Amino acid sequence: MEKRIAICPGSFDPITKGHLDIIRRASGLFDEVIVLILVNYAKSNTAFTPAERVELARRVTKDMPNVRVDFFGGLLADYASHVGACTLIKGLRAVSDFEYEFQMALTNKKLCPTLETMFMTTDIKYMYLSSSIVREVATMGGDISEFVCPEIIDDIRRRLGPKTEENK
Ligand code: PNS
């Protein structure tokens, strides 16, 4: 039988515990899940380069054998057709996410009619969480241990945190 491949697409700047919860749940539903780091043209000033975002995402997904991480600089629909993915998985935190996600889902369907978008409701404990919250709290020297996995905390602190001897 054909392998069922799903893609979890996003900027992942950086990957949060909320993202990881969706990826883990998706990995139980599909044969393979690709965490795909893409360019969001509305977010030009990223904190981490694509290669860094891939590295951080790989580190926190290494315990999930059917999950791999990739970067693509083009259209999500083109990548999905190329790898034969059947589904895009998006996490929804609140109604406010829906309008933007709905627009993207319809655009991707137009570009690749066989590609489905599935929405997963975020775990209630991550409803407030986003990469931009992580960047803001880290930049101001706050504790991000509730927001991201321990393996990547130091990288985020070093990149964004106040410049102390420890963060150099
Ligand atoms: O985490 P984000 O920034 O909300 O994710 C948005 C992302 C990266 C998935 C979206 O911008 C995207 O798909 N970019 C790739 C270019 C593309 O395919 N655009 C058309 C679909 S809207």
Short mmCIF file of C-alpha atoms and ligand atoms in Angstrom, two decimals:
data_model
loop_
_atom_site.label_atom_id
_atom_site.label_comp_id
_atom_site.label_asym_id
_atom_site.label_seq_id
_atom_site.Cartn_x
_atom_site.Cartn_y
_atom_site.Cartn_z
CA MET A 1 0.00 0.00 0.00
CA GLU A 2 1.11 3.54 -0.75
CA LYS A 3 2.88 5.36 2.07
CA ARG A 4 0.72 8.11 3.56
CA ILE A 5 2.86 11.21 3.92
CA ALA A 6 1.75 14.34 5.79
CA ILE A 7 3.50 17.69 5.95
CA CYS A 8 3.52 20.01 8.98
CA PRO A 9 4.43 23.31 7.31
CA GLY A 10 5.48 26.55 8.96
CA SER A 11 8.16 29.13 9.69
CA PHE A 12 9.20 27.43 12.98
CA ASP A 13 11.19 30.47 14.08
CA PRO A 14 11.81 28.73 16.49
CA ILE A 15 9.90 25.46 16.93
CA THR A 16 7.77 25.52 20.14
CA LYS A 17 6.23 22.89 22.42
CA GLY A 18 2.90 23.71 20.75
CA HIS A 19 4.29 22.80 17.31
CA LEU A 20 5.81 19.66 18.74
CA ASP A 21 2.50 18.54 20.23
CA ILE A 22 0.84 18.77 16.79
CA ILE A 23 3.79 16.99 15.08
CA ARG A 24 3.73 14.16 17.63
CA ARG A 25 -0.01 13.64 17.25
CA ALA A 26 0.29 13.74 13.43
CA SER A 27 3.10 11.16 13.56
CA GLY A 28 0.64 8.70 15.09
CA LEU A 29 -1.79 9.14 12.19
CA PHE A 30 0.50 8.99 9.14
CA ASP A 31 3.30 6.70 7.92
CA GLU A 32 5.64 9.65 7.56
CA VAL A 33 5.48 13.27 8.70
CA ILE A 34 7.69 15.94 7.16
CA VAL A 35 8.21 19.05 9.27
CA LEU A 36 8.67 21.51 6.44
CA ILE A 37 10.31 24.86 7.08
CA LEU A 38 9.22 27.37 4.45
CA VAL A 39 9.52 31.04 3.65
CA ASN A 40 6.62 33.16 4.87
CA TYR A 41 6.84 36.29 2.73
CA ALA A 42 5.06 38.33 5.41
CA LYS A 43 7.84 37.49 7.90
CA SER A 44 11.11 38.62 6.31
CA ASN A 45 13.09 39.26 9.51
CA THR A 46 13.51 35.82 10.99
CA ALA A 47 15.55 35.28 14.14
CA PHE A 48 17.06 32.04 12.82
CA THR A 49 18.25 31.14 9.32
CA PRO A 50 16.50 28.28 7.49
CA ALA A 51 19.46 25.98 8.23
CA GLU A 52 19.33 26.88 11.94
CA ARG A 53 15.57 26.33 12.09
CA VAL A 54 16.03 22.91 10.48
CA GLU A 55 18.75 22.04 13.01
CA LEU A 56 16.60 23.08 16.01
CA ALA A 57 13.58 21.17 14.67
CA ARG A 58 15.71 18.05 14.02
CA ARG A 59 17.04 18.12 17.56
CA VAL A 60 13.59 18.17 19.19
CA THR A 61 12.01 15.57 16.86
CA LYS A 62 14.84 13.02 17.00
CA ASP A 63 12.80 10.63 19.18
CA MET A 64 10.08 10.34 16.49
CA PRO A 65 11.27 7.75 13.95
CA ASN A 66 8.72 8.58 11.23
CA VAL A 67 9.33 12.34 11.36
CA ARG A 68 11.90 14.16 9.26
CA VAL A 69 12.68 17.84 8.83
CA ASP A 70 13.31 19.69 5.59
CA PHE A 71 13.49 23.22 4.17
CA PHE A 72 12.02 24.43 0.89
CA GLY A 73 12.29 27.93 -0.55
CA GLY A 74 9.38 27.60 -3.00
CA LEU A 75 5.67 26.82 -2.95
CA LEU A 76 4.39 24.36 -0.37
CA ALA A 77 2.04 22.82 -2.96
CA ASP A 78 5.00 22.11 -5.31
CA TYR A 79 6.98 20.43 -2.54
CA ALA A 80 3.92 18.35 -1.54
CA SER A 81 3.42 17.14 -5.15
CA HIS A 82 7.12 16.36 -5.48
CA VAL A 83 7.25 14.13 -2.36
CA GLY A 84 3.77 12.64 -2.91
CA ALA A 85 2.28 14.00 0.32
CA CYS A 86 -1.49 13.61 0.68
CA THR A 87 -2.15 15.97 3.61
CA LEU A 88 -1.07 19.23 5.19
CA ILE A 89 -1.48 19.39 8.96
CA LYS A 90 -2.07 22.74 10.59
CA GLY A 91 -2.61 23.45 14.27
CA LEU A 92 -5.43 25.81 15.19
CA ARG A 93 -5.14 27.73 18.44
CA ALA A 94 -8.20 29.94 18.30
CA VAL A 95 -10.83 31.33 15.94
CA SER A 96 -8.41 34.17 15.18
CA ASP A 97 -6.08 31.67 13.43
CA PHE A 98 -8.85 30.39 11.23
CA GLU A 99 -9.27 33.12 8.62
CA TYR A 100 -5.59 33.07 7.62
CA GLU A 101 -5.38 29.27 7.72
CA PHE A 102 -8.57 28.92 5.69
CA GLN A 103 -7.17 31.23 3.01
CA MET A 104 -3.92 29.22 2.86
CA ALA A 105 -5.81 25.91 2.73
CA LEU A 106 -7.91 27.11 -0.21
CA THR A 107 -4.83 28.48 -2.01
CA ASN A 108 -2.98 25.19 -1.60
CA LYS A 109 -6.04 23.26 -2.80
CA LYS A 110 -6.18 25.47 -5.88
CA LEU A 111 -2.48 24.90 -6.57
CA CYS A 112 -2.63 21.14 -5.90
CA PRO A 113 -6.23 19.81 -6.00
CA THR A 114 -5.34 16.39 -4.56
CA LEU A 115 -3.80 17.91 -1.44
CA GLU A 116 -5.97 18.04 1.69
CA THR A 117 -5.47 20.35 4.66
CA MET A 118 -6.35 18.90 8.07
CA PHE A 119 -6.72 21.15 11.10
CA MET A 120 -5.84 19.87 14.55
CA THR A 121 -6.93 21.75 17.63
CA THR A 122 -3.99 22.68 19.75
CA ASP A 123 -3.66 21.21 23.22
CA ILE A 124 -5.33 23.63 25.63
CA LYS A 125 -2.05 24.14 27.52
CA TYR A 126 -0.44 25.63 24.40
CA MET A 127 -3.33 27.81 23.25
CA TYR A 128 -1.49 31.05 24.02
CA LEU A 129 1.84 29.94 22.61
CA SER A 130 3.53 31.13 19.40
CA SER A 131 7.08 31.53 18.08
CA SER A 132 6.70 35.30 18.33
CA ILE A 133 5.86 35.00 22.06
CA VAL A 134 9.01 32.88 22.50
CA ARG A 135 11.13 35.47 20.67
CA GLU A 136 9.68 38.36 22.67
CA VAL A 137 10.11 36.72 26.08
CA ALA A 138 13.64 35.50 25.18
CA THR A 139 14.68 38.92 23.89
CA MET A 140 13.67 40.48 27.20
CA GLY A 141 15.51 37.86 29.22
CA GLY A 142 12.42 35.97 30.44
CA ASP A 143 12.13 32.26 31.20
CA ILE A 144 11.20 30.29 28.03
CA SER A 145 11.41 26.81 29.54
CA GLU A 146 7.60 26.40 29.47
CA PHE A 147 7.54 27.29 25.76
CA VAL A 148 10.35 25.35 24.08
CA CYS A 149 12.19 22.03 24.61
CA PRO A 150 15.24 22.04 26.90
CA GLU A 151 17.56 20.99 24.03
CA ILE A 152 17.15 24.33 22.24
CA ILE A 153 16.78 26.82 25.10
CA ASP A 154 20.46 27.83 25.12
CA ASP A 155 20.53 28.44 21.36
CA ILE A 156 17.52 30.75 21.64
CA ARG A 157 18.94 32.57 24.66
CA ARG A 158 22.30 33.03 22.93
CA ARG A 159 20.67 34.41 19.79
CA LEU A 160 18.00 36.63 21.34
CA GLY A 161 18.67 37.08 25.05
CA PRO A 162 20.32 40.07 26.70
CA LYS A 163 24.08 39.92 26.17
CA THR A 164 25.49 38.55 29.42
CA GLU A 165 28.81 36.69 29.87
CA GLU A 166 26.80 33.45 29.90
CA ASN A 167 25.00 34.21 26.60
CA LYS A 168 28.07 35.13 24.57
O1 PNS B 1 4.27 29.42 10.55
P1 PNS B 1 3.68 30.32 9.49
O2 PNS B 1 4.60 31.50 9.20
O3 PNS B 1 2.27 30.76 9.81
O4 PNS B 1 3.59 29.42 8.16
C1 PNS B 1 3.18 29.98 6.94
C2 PNS B 1 3.76 29.18 5.79
C3 PNS B 1 5.30 29.18 5.85
C4 PNS B 1 3.26 27.74 5.86
C5 PNS B 1 3.29 29.85 4.45
O5 PNS B 1 3.75 31.17 4.40
C6 PNS B 1 3.76 29.09 3.21
O6 PNS B 1 3.17 28.10 2.85
N1 PNS B 1 4.86 29.56 2.58
C7 PNS B 1 5.42 28.93 1.39
C8 PNS B 1 5.00 29.68 0.13
C9 PNS B 1 3.63 29.22 -0.34
O7 PNS B 1 3.41 28.07 -0.69
N2 PNS B 1 2.66 30.16 -0.36
C10 PNS B 1 1.31 29.90 -0.83
C11 PNS B 1 0.43 29.26 0.21
S1 PNS B 1 -0.40 30.47 1.12
#
